[in-house]
Short mmCIF file of C-alpha atoms in Angstrom, two decimals:
data_model
loop_
_atom_site.label_atom_id
_atom_site.label_comp_id
_atom_site.label_asym_id
_atom_site.label_seq_id
_atom_site.Cartn_x
_atom_site.Cartn_y
_atom_site.Cartn_z
CA UNK A 10 -25.26 60.17 53.29
CA UNK A 11 -22.45 58.74 55.40
CA UNK A 12 -20.08 59.49 52.58
CA UNK A 13 -21.34 63.09 52.29
CA UNK A 14 -20.87 63.65 56.16
CA UNK A 15 -17.37 62.17 55.89
CA UNK A 16 -16.27 64.69 53.28
CA UNK A 17 -18.09 67.54 54.97
CA UNK A 18 -15.82 66.95 58.02
CA UNK A 19 -12.62 67.57 56.04
CA UNK A 20 -12.96 71.37 55.79
CA UNK A 21 -13.76 71.56 59.54
CA UNK A 22 -10.66 69.44 60.34
CA UNK A 23 -8.53 71.60 58.13
CA UNK A 24 -9.89 74.84 59.77
CA UNK A 25 -9.12 73.39 63.18
CA UNK A 26 -5.61 72.36 62.25
CA UNK A 27 -4.92 75.77 60.59
CA UNK A 28 -6.13 77.49 63.69
CA UNK A 29 -3.98 75.49 66.06
CA UNK A 30 -0.97 76.05 63.70
CA UNK A 31 -1.76 79.77 63.65
CA UNK A 32 -1.85 79.86 67.51
CA UNK A 33 1.62 78.07 67.74
CA UNK A 34 2.96 80.43 64.96
CA UNK A 35 1.92 83.49 66.96
CA UNK A 36 3.47 82.05 70.08
CA UNK A 37 6.73 81.41 68.25
CA UNK A 38 6.78 84.87 66.81
CA UNK A 39 6.16 86.45 70.21
CA UNK A 40 8.92 84.40 71.67
CA UNK A 41 11.21 85.52 68.85
CA UNK A 42 10.35 89.24 69.38
CA UNK A 43 10.59 89.26 73.21
CA UNK A 44 14.38 89.36 73.43
CA UNK A 45 14.47 92.21 70.87
CA UNK A 46 12.07 94.22 72.96
CA UNK A 47 14.04 93.43 76.16
CA UNK A 48 17.38 94.35 74.63
CA UNK A 49 16.10 97.95 74.09
CA UNK A 50 15.67 98.33 77.81
CA UNK A 51 17.87 96.25 79.99
CA UNK A 52 16.95 95.35 83.53
CA UNK A 53 19.27 96.85 86.16
CA UNK A 54 20.29 95.66 89.56
CA UNK A 55 22.19 98.08 91.72
CA UNK A 56 23.50 96.06 94.79
CA UNK A 57 24.82 98.36 97.51
CA UNK A 58 26.56 97.02 100.60
CA UNK A 59 27.06 99.05 103.74
CA UNK A 60 30.68 99.89 104.76
CA UNK A 61 32.51 97.44 102.49
CA UNK A 62 36.04 98.44 101.36
CA UNK A 63 38.28 96.96 98.65
CA UNK A 64 40.24 95.34 101.56
CA UNK A 65 37.81 92.49 101.78
CA UNK A 66 37.11 90.90 98.46
CA UNK A 67 38.85 88.00 96.82
CA UNK A 68 38.79 89.59 93.45
CA UNK A 69 40.57 92.71 94.97
CA UNK A 70 43.45 90.58 96.20
CA UNK A 71 42.34 89.43 99.72
CA UNK A 72 43.31 85.69 99.84
CA UNK A 73 41.62 85.00 103.15
CA UNK A 74 38.07 86.10 102.75
CA UNK A 75 35.58 83.86 100.88
CA UNK A 76 33.55 85.80 98.37
CA UNK A 77 33.00 83.26 95.45
CA UNK A 78 29.92 84.75 94.09
CA UNK A 79 31.21 88.42 93.91
CA UNK A 80 34.38 87.02 92.52
CA UNK A 81 32.45 85.31 89.81
CA UNK A 82 30.81 88.65 89.02
CA UNK A 83 34.29 90.13 88.50
CA UNK A 84 35.20 87.23 86.28
CA UNK A 85 32.12 87.68 84.06
CA UNK A 86 32.29 91.56 84.07
CA UNK A 87 34.60 94.53 84.74
CA UNK A 88 36.32 95.33 88.01
CA UNK A 89 37.15 99.00 88.57
CA UNK A 90 40.32 99.64 90.66
CA UNK A 91 39.82 103.45 91.04
CA UNK A 92 36.24 103.79 92.01
CA UNK A 93 35.41 106.38 94.69
CA UNK A 94 32.45 107.48 96.73
CA UNK A 95 32.24 111.23 97.22
CA UNK A 96 31.62 111.15 100.95
CA UNK A 97 32.44 108.29 103.27
CA UNK A 98 29.12 108.50 105.15
CA UNK A 99 26.16 106.35 104.56
CA UNK A 100 23.34 108.75 103.85
CA UNK A 101 25.45 111.39 102.20
CA UNK A 102 26.98 108.85 99.84
CA UNK A 103 23.66 107.25 98.95
CA UNK A 104 22.15 110.63 97.94
CA UNK A 105 24.97 111.02 95.44
CA UNK A 106 24.53 107.39 94.15
CA UNK A 107 20.84 108.14 93.29
CA UNK A 108 21.08 111.70 92.07
CA UNK A 109 24.46 112.06 90.29
CA UNK A 110 25.02 115.28 92.30
CA UNK A 111 27.24 116.21 95.26
CA UNK A 112 25.53 116.43 98.57
CA UNK A 113 26.74 120.00 99.16
CA UNK A 114 24.55 121.09 96.23
CA UNK A 115 21.45 119.16 97.21
CA UNK A 116 21.24 119.70 100.99
CA UNK A 117 22.25 116.12 101.64
CA UNK A 118 24.97 116.99 104.05
CA UNK A 119 24.82 114.02 106.40
CA UNK A 120 22.50 111.52 108.18
CA UNK A 121 18.72 111.70 107.50
CA UNK A 122 17.44 109.78 110.63
CA UNK A 123 16.51 110.99 114.13
CA UNK A 124 17.83 114.34 115.14
CA UNK A 125 20.33 114.54 112.24
CA UNK A 126 17.56 115.14 109.80
CA UNK A 127 19.35 116.23 106.61
CA UNK A 128 17.17 116.01 103.54
CA UNK A 129 17.54 116.54 99.77
CA UNK A 130 15.92 119.46 98.16
CA UNK A 131 12.59 118.61 96.84
CA UNK A 132 13.27 119.82 93.19
CA UNK A 133 16.03 117.19 92.73
CA UNK A 134 15.06 114.32 90.35
CA UNK A 135 16.56 110.92 91.35
CA UNK A 136 17.46 107.85 89.43
CA UNK A 137 14.33 105.77 90.26
CA UNK A 138 12.00 108.59 89.45
CA UNK A 139 13.69 109.17 86.03
CA UNK A 140 13.55 105.40 85.36
CA UNK A 141 9.94 105.16 86.24
CA UNK A 142 9.17 107.92 83.87
CA UNK A 143 10.61 105.85 81.05
CA UNK A 144 8.57 102.73 81.84
CA UNK A 145 10.83 100.95 84.41
CA UNK A 146 9.33 99.12 87.28
CA UNK A 147 11.33 100.37 90.24
CA UNK A 148 11.77 98.39 93.51
CA UNK A 149 13.91 98.72 96.64
CA UNK A 150 14.79 96.47 99.52
CA UNK A 151 16.88 96.94 102.57
CA UNK A 152 18.67 100.10 103.64
CA UNK A 153 17.11 103.29 102.31
CA UNK A 154 18.64 106.15 104.38
CA UNK A 155 17.77 108.97 102.11
CA UNK A 156 14.98 111.55 102.25
CA UNK A 157 12.44 112.83 101.36
CA UNK A 158 10.56 109.89 99.92
CA UNK A 159 8.91 111.87 97.14
CA UNK A 160 12.40 112.63 95.77
CA UNK A 161 13.60 109.06 96.12
CA UNK A 162 10.35 107.35 95.21
CA UNK A 163 10.26 103.70 94.37
CA UNK A 164 6.99 101.98 93.13
CA UNK A 165 7.63 98.98 95.26
CA UNK A 166 9.09 98.73 98.74
CA UNK A 167 10.00 95.20 99.70
CA UNK A 168 10.36 94.17 103.29
CA UNK A 169 12.93 91.68 104.64
CA UNK A 170 15.66 91.39 107.34
CA UNK A 171 18.43 93.57 105.86
CA UNK A 172 20.94 91.36 107.59
CA UNK A 173 19.53 88.16 105.96
CA UNK A 174 20.57 88.57 102.37
CA UNK A 175 19.03 85.13 101.34
CA UNK A 176 15.63 86.34 102.65
CA UNK A 177 16.10 89.67 100.82
CA UNK A 178 16.76 87.86 97.61
CA UNK A 179 13.69 85.62 97.96
CA UNK A 180 11.48 88.66 98.47
CA UNK A 181 12.68 90.00 95.05
CA UNK A 182 11.12 87.03 93.11
CA UNK A 183 8.19 89.00 91.64
CA UNK A 184 10.41 91.82 90.55
CA UNK A 185 12.77 89.48 88.82
CA UNK A 186 9.89 87.95 86.97
CA UNK A 187 8.34 91.30 85.88
CA UNK A 188 7.07 91.68 82.25
CA UNK A 189 8.44 95.24 82.38
CA UNK A 190 12.07 96.24 82.51
CA UNK A 191 13.00 96.62 86.18
CA UNK A 192 15.32 98.57 88.36
CA UNK A 193 16.05 96.72 91.61
CA UNK A 194 17.90 98.65 94.35
CA UNK A 195 19.16 96.02 96.71
CA UNK A 196 20.82 97.34 99.86
CA UNK A 197 22.06 95.22 102.69
CA UNK A 198 22.83 96.34 106.29
CA UNK A 199 25.94 94.22 106.11
CA UNK A 200 28.74 94.75 106.89
CA UNK A 201 27.78 97.81 108.96
CA UNK A 202 28.65 97.51 112.72
CA UNK A 203 25.90 96.09 114.76
CA UNK A 204 23.99 97.59 117.68
CA UNK A 205 24.79 98.09 120.51
CA UNK A 206 27.99 99.87 119.51
CA UNK A 207 29.36 99.95 123.05
CA UNK A 208 30.72 96.53 124.05
CA UNK A 209 30.84 95.15 127.62
CA UNK A 210 33.67 94.73 128.39
CA UNK A 211 35.21 97.35 126.05
CA UNK A 212 37.52 94.95 124.37
CA UNK A 213 34.85 92.68 123.02
CA UNK A 214 34.66 92.88 119.26
CA UNK A 215 31.52 94.28 117.67
CA UNK A 216 29.18 91.82 116.11
CA UNK A 217 28.91 93.39 112.70
CA UNK A 218 25.42 91.95 112.69
CA UNK A 219 26.52 88.38 113.23
CA UNK A 220 24.48 86.13 115.51
CA UNK A 221 25.59 82.92 117.15
CA UNK A 222 22.57 81.07 115.74
CA UNK A 223 23.11 82.52 112.31
CA UNK A 224 20.35 83.52 109.89
CA UNK A 225 17.79 81.17 108.34
CA UNK A 226 18.99 79.94 104.86
CA UNK A 227 22.38 81.66 105.13
CA UNK A 228 25.55 79.70 105.36
CA UNK A 229 27.66 80.97 108.30
CA UNK A 230 31.29 81.39 107.42
CA UNK A 231 33.58 82.31 110.31
CA UNK A 232 37.29 83.46 110.45
CA UNK A 233 40.08 83.00 112.76
CA UNK A 234 41.43 86.42 113.91
CA UNK A 235 45.07 85.26 113.39
CA UNK A 236 44.36 84.76 109.67
CA UNK A 237 42.83 88.09 108.75
CA UNK A 238 44.63 90.77 106.84
CA UNK A 239 45.24 93.93 108.88
CA UNK A 240 45.44 96.95 106.67
CA UNK A 241 48.45 99.24 107.31
CA UNK A 242 46.22 102.15 108.49
CA UNK A 243 45.02 100.01 111.49
CA UNK A 244 46.93 98.96 114.57
CA UNK A 245 47.73 95.24 114.47
CA UNK A 246 46.18 94.41 117.82
CA UNK A 247 44.16 91.39 119.06
CA UNK A 248 41.10 93.68 119.23
CA UNK A 249 41.53 94.83 115.67
CA UNK A 250 41.91 91.27 114.37
CA UNK A 251 38.85 90.12 116.23
CA UNK A 252 36.78 92.88 114.80
CA UNK A 253 38.05 92.18 111.21
CA UNK A 254 37.12 88.64 111.66
CA UNK A 255 33.58 89.66 112.43
CA UNK A 256 33.63 92.05 109.50
CA UNK A 257 34.69 89.29 107.18
CA UNK A 258 31.81 87.03 108.41
CA UNK A 259 29.28 89.76 107.68
CA UNK A 260 30.71 90.16 104.16
CA UNK A 261 30.52 86.37 103.43
CA UNK A 262 26.80 86.71 104.31
CA UNK A 263 26.46 89.39 101.66
CA UNK A 264 28.21 87.02 99.17
CA UNK A 265 25.79 84.19 100.00
CA UNK A 266 22.72 86.42 99.34
CA UNK A 267 24.21 87.79 96.17
CA UNK A 268 24.70 84.33 94.86
CA UNK A 269 21.11 83.49 95.71
CA UNK A 270 19.93 86.56 93.91
CA UNK A 271 21.98 85.71 90.74
CA UNK A 272 20.56 82.19 90.79
CA UNK A 273 17.01 83.48 90.94
CA UNK A 274 17.80 85.91 88.16
CA UNK A 275 18.99 83.10 85.95
CA UNK A 276 15.96 80.97 86.80
CA UNK A 277 13.69 83.80 85.81
CA UNK A 278 15.33 83.90 82.37
CA UNK A 279 16.55 87.45 82.87
CA UNK A 280 20.21 86.94 83.39
CA UNK A 281 21.17 87.68 79.84
CA UNK A 282 19.38 91.02 79.86
CA UNK A 283 20.22 92.37 83.23
CA UNK A 284 23.00 94.82 84.09
CA UNK A 285 24.45 93.95 87.51
CA UNK A 286 26.35 96.56 89.51
CA UNK A 287 27.97 95.86 92.87
CA UNK A 288 29.28 98.85 95.00
CA UNK A 289 29.51 99.94 98.62
CA UNK A 290 28.45 103.38 100.11
CA UNK A 291 31.80 103.88 101.80
CA UNK A 292 34.85 102.06 103.31
CA UNK A 293 35.10 99.64 106.16
CA UNK A 294 33.64 100.88 109.50
CA UNK A 295 36.96 101.41 111.22
CA UNK A 296 38.74 104.69 112.20
CA UNK A 297 40.92 105.80 109.34
CA UNK A 298 38.41 104.68 106.75
CA UNK A 299 34.67 105.45 107.26
CA UNK A 300 33.92 109.21 107.62
CA UNK A 301 37.39 110.10 106.39
CA UNK A 302 38.55 111.07 102.84
CA UNK A 303 41.65 108.92 103.02
CA UNK A 304 41.79 106.21 100.44
CA UNK A 305 40.41 103.42 102.71
CA UNK A 306 37.22 105.48 103.33
CA UNK A 307 36.48 106.50 99.72
CA UNK A 308 38.18 104.05 97.38
CA UNK A 309 35.68 101.29 96.89
CA UNK A 310 34.75 98.09 95.10
CA UNK A 311 32.83 98.52 91.85
CA UNK A 312 32.08 95.55 89.66
CA UNK A 313 29.76 95.76 86.73
CA UNK A 314 28.43 92.86 84.54
CA UNK A 315 26.76 94.00 81.36
CA UNK A 316 25.78 90.86 79.32
CA UNK A 317 25.83 92.79 76.06
CA UNK A 318 29.48 93.71 76.59
CA UNK A 319 32.11 91.87 74.56
CA UNK A 320 34.81 91.75 77.30
CA UNK A 321 34.71 89.70 80.44
CA UNK A 322 37.07 89.50 83.43
CA UNK A 323 38.64 92.79 82.71
CA UNK A 324 40.12 95.47 84.95
CA UNK A 325 39.46 99.08 84.43
CA UNK A 326 41.83 101.68 85.90
CA UNK A 327 39.64 104.71 85.12
CA UNK A 328 39.01 107.05 87.95
CA UNK A 329 35.21 107.15 88.41
CA UNK A 330 32.95 108.28 91.23
CA UNK A 331 29.54 107.58 92.54
CA UNK A 332 28.52 110.92 90.98
CA UNK A 333 28.91 109.13 87.69
CA UNK A 334 26.56 106.26 88.52
CA UNK A 335 23.22 107.78 87.84
CA UNK A 336 24.15 109.31 84.40
CA UNK A 337 25.90 105.97 83.51
CA UNK A 338 22.90 103.87 84.40
CA UNK A 339 20.55 106.06 82.48
CA UNK A 340 22.92 105.99 79.53
CA UNK A 341 23.06 102.10 79.69
CA UNK A 342 19.18 102.14 79.62
CA UNK A 343 19.40 104.46 76.54
CA UNK A 344 17.56 107.22 78.30
CA UNK A 345 18.37 110.81 77.41
CA UNK A 346 18.37 113.40 80.17
CA UNK A 347 19.43 116.64 78.58
CA UNK A 348 17.21 118.55 81.06
CA UNK A 349 19.00 117.25 84.08
CA UNK A 350 22.35 118.84 85.08
CA UNK A 351 24.30 115.99 86.68
CA UNK A 352 27.74 116.67 88.38
CA UNK A 353 28.96 113.34 87.10
CA UNK A 354 29.22 111.89 83.57
CA UNK A 355 28.49 108.57 81.95
CA UNK A 356 31.31 106.08 81.65
CA UNK A 357 29.33 103.57 79.70
CA UNK A 358 31.56 103.97 76.63
CA UNK A 359 34.74 103.18 78.57
CA UNK A 360 33.59 100.26 80.70
CA UNK A 361 35.41 97.70 78.57
CA UNK A 362 38.74 99.66 78.41
CA UNK A 363 41.69 99.32 80.75
CA UNK A 364 43.18 102.77 80.92
CA UNK A 365 40.90 105.12 78.99
CA UNK A 366 42.14 108.66 78.34
CA UNK A 367 40.39 111.64 80.20
CA UNK A 368 39.49 109.52 83.28
CA UNK A 369 42.32 110.60 85.64
CA UNK A 370 40.57 112.92 88.21
CA UNK A 371 37.99 112.48 90.85
CA UNK A 372 36.58 114.84 93.50
CA UNK A 373 35.09 114.22 96.98
CA UNK A 374 33.09 116.34 99.30
CA UNK A 375 32.30 115.59 102.95
CA UNK A 376 30.60 117.87 105.44
CA UNK A 377 28.86 115.91 108.08
CA UNK A 378 28.24 112.31 109.21
CA UNK A 379 26.25 112.67 112.35
CA UNK A 380 24.92 116.23 113.03
CA UNK A 381 27.60 116.68 115.79
CA UNK A 382 30.36 115.82 113.35
CA UNK A 383 30.84 119.03 111.56
CA UNK A 384 34.19 118.66 109.70
CA UNK A 385 33.83 119.77 105.99
CA UNK A 386 36.52 118.41 103.66
CA UNK A 387 36.98 118.83 99.95
CA UNK A 388 39.18 116.56 97.81
CA UNK A 389 40.78 116.58 94.37
CA UNK A 390 42.69 113.58 93.19
CA UNK A 391 44.40 114.21 89.86
CA UNK A 392 46.55 111.36 88.64
CA UNK A 393 48.97 110.54 91.37
CA UNK A 394 48.46 113.70 93.48
CA UNK A 395 45.71 114.19 96.02
CA UNK A 396 44.73 117.35 97.81
CA UNK A 397 42.61 117.44 100.94
CA UNK A 398 41.28 120.72 102.29
CA UNK A 399 40.26 120.46 105.89
CA UNK A 400 38.08 123.64 106.08
CA UNK A 401 37.46 123.40 109.83
CA UNK A 402 40.97 122.32 110.57
CA UNK A 403 41.21 123.98 113.96
CA UNK A 404 38.65 121.51 115.29
CA UNK A 405 39.55 118.14 116.70
CA UNK A 406 38.55 115.49 114.04
CA UNK A 407 35.20 114.18 115.20
CA UNK A 408 34.36 110.54 115.68
CA UNK A 409 31.30 108.56 114.63
CA UNK A 410 29.72 107.12 117.65
CA UNK A 411 30.24 103.58 116.56
CA UNK A 412 33.90 104.06 115.58
CA UNK A 413 34.72 105.73 118.91
CA UNK A 414 33.30 102.84 120.85
CA UNK A 415 35.03 100.19 118.75
CA UNK A 416 37.54 97.98 120.53
CA UNK A 417 39.99 98.77 117.67
CA UNK A 418 40.14 102.43 118.54
CA UNK A 419 39.93 101.87 122.31
CA UNK A 420 42.79 99.37 122.23
CA UNK A 421 45.08 102.28 121.36
CA UNK A 422 43.37 105.17 123.04
CA UNK A 423 43.03 103.65 126.42
CA UNK A 424 46.70 102.75 126.41
CA UNK A 425 47.81 106.27 125.33
CA UNK A 426 49.51 104.78 122.26
CA UNK A 427 51.50 107.09 120.01
CA UNK A 428 50.41 105.58 116.72
CA UNK A 429 47.24 104.38 115.29
CA UNK A 430 48.48 102.13 112.42
CA UNK A 431 51.02 104.14 110.38
CA UNK A 432 49.76 107.49 111.54
CA UNK A 433 50.48 109.31 114.76
CA UNK A 434 47.41 109.43 117.00
CA UNK A 435 47.79 113.21 117.31
CA UNK A 436 47.99 113.63 113.58
CA UNK A 437 44.76 111.72 113.20
CA UNK A 438 42.97 113.91 115.70
CA UNK A 439 44.45 117.27 114.74
CA UNK A 440 44.91 117.91 111.04
CA UNK A 441 46.58 120.68 109.00
CA UNK A 442 44.51 122.84 106.64
CA UNK A 443 45.85 121.22 103.63
CA UNK A 444 47.16 117.67 103.02
CA UNK A 445 48.83 116.88 99.79
CA UNK A 446 49.98 113.41 98.92
CA UNK A 447 51.83 111.62 96.11
CA UNK A 448 49.92 108.29 96.07
CA UNK A 449 52.48 106.67 93.81
CA UNK A 450 55.13 106.89 96.40
CA UNK A 451 53.04 107.27 99.56
CA UNK A 452 49.87 105.12 99.25
CA UNK A 453 49.23 105.32 102.97
CA UNK A 454 48.96 109.14 102.86
CA UNK A 455 51.44 109.74 105.60
CA UNK A 456 54.00 112.21 104.16
CA UNK A 457 52.21 115.62 103.80
CA UNK A 458 53.79 117.64 100.93
CA UNK A 459 51.49 120.65 101.29
CA UNK A 460 54.09 122.57 103.22
CA UNK A 461 57.14 121.41 101.25
CA UNK A 462 58.37 124.29 99.06
CA UNK A 463 59.34 121.77 96.37
CA UNK A 464 55.66 121.12 95.90
CA UNK A 465 54.42 124.78 95.88
CA UNK A 466 53.39 124.67 92.28
CA UNK A 467 51.54 121.44 92.52
CA UNK A 468 49.72 122.64 95.60
CA UNK A 469 48.52 125.89 93.74
CA UNK A 470 47.55 123.98 90.78
CA UNK A 471 45.38 121.56 92.87
CA UNK A 472 43.86 124.52 94.78
CA UNK A 473 42.76 126.04 91.48
CA UNK A 474 41.18 122.76 90.41
CA UNK A 475 39.39 122.59 93.76
CA UNK A 476 37.97 126.15 93.39
CA UNK A 477 36.71 125.32 89.95
CA UNK A 478 35.12 122.21 91.17
CA UNK A 479 33.38 124.10 93.93
CA UNK A 480 32.14 126.74 91.58
CA UNK A 481 30.86 124.26 88.99
CA UNK A 482 28.89 122.28 91.61
CA UNK A 483 27.54 125.26 93.63
CA UNK A 484 29.38 124.44 96.76
CA UNK A 485 28.36 126.85 99.58
CA UNK A 486 31.79 126.32 101.22
CA UNK A 487 33.45 128.28 98.28
CA UNK A 488 32.91 131.22 100.61
CA UNK A 489 35.61 129.92 102.89
CA UNK A 490 38.42 130.69 100.43
CA UNK A 491 38.17 134.53 100.27
CA UNK A 492 34.77 135.29 101.61
CA UNK A 493 33.45 134.77 98.13
CA UNK A 494 29.64 135.01 98.53
CA UNK A 495 28.80 134.79 94.83
CA UNK A 496 26.91 131.69 95.24
CA UNK A 497 24.95 132.95 98.17
CA UNK A 498 21.59 134.79 97.94
CA UNK A 499 21.29 138.29 99.61
CA UNK A 500 18.57 137.28 102.16
CA UNK A 501 16.80 140.50 101.31
CA UNK A 502 12.90 140.63 100.73
CA UNK A 503 12.41 136.98 101.75
#
């Protein structure tokens, strides 16, 4: 009987062993299939800083500022050297980033907060909404600054101090561990100027969000004003240097948080299937950059790491703009959007190239910053030539409240200085209708060729390009050329 029981146990043992092996076999198969499923839909992180120009990144040539984590991203990805926002204003730029359409066509003319109250038309479909429709988990953290929410809807809204980039990264842990492909829109307040904007006394530098006690978990990196690099469009004064030192410190805080986020991404096992994009909404928050359409205001950092790409550490000279970001991200996610008419186009196929053909023109369109700052400008840059049309050129150029109060501006204005950087103060405040520059020979945009007879043909050619751009993108300010009201409704029978 004992012998019989002994042999009866053999099939039971075999069944148990087979069942265990089957479980492990299924686990192995699932683990093998997971990467294939992930590869079909990559995760996407769009990291957007606030008022960060190409002037303050190690990978863009600044040897003073410490940005090791962002420099590493450039080493592992692609660094664009001709990337442009379309409006050097926070809210207006962000609307373009998330829609692929110029603000003049969506109602996103300027700021959304307080009495400014500009808002995107409610029939516009934004990037997070389109991604959610295709199964992406969408989340945002930090600065939002677009409206209305139903147009720019994210499934998750994460809360953290937008100046503490490490805290922000830590709040993203669950998103980074998601079982679904995710789109994380990570937007810092740094290095925007800090409140209050008005310093007492006037020559004290703005804080740029820095605090004497620092931020929990964030390494504080400070800079000596004598060591900073003063761009040529700014006056080299003590006040300017002190403000740039604060600006640098704020950017190093961004870098620390970015490094934290990348470490968490790797720990979550998602680094090999996540596209990471670093950009800024507009240039540094100094007069001559932010709110202008001069190069320091609109030419910005853009670093993209796509783990599936074959090239690393490359430089791309293609002219791209933030109007191209939404169609590019959707293309990278292999999402077709033939029913959406973007103003930009995908640059996915040329990311790994250095000087791709057909990418030698960008446009910009700025109308407002604050509601009191009406000064519409349209821009065409074609190869080395750049045309600025100052539509309201008879007005004095308006100042953003934080830039007017800056000790950098006040250091010249209070002393009745003749020059602000390379440009005459009067030329900064009172601008001609047209500004035409050859950026190859005049990168500082000082010598206006628009009224030089030798450049008459160039000027007319650029004007025609601008008119075409305005027609193609339904720009209401087309009417300012020849009272052309073709884009305007009649107002009858409303």
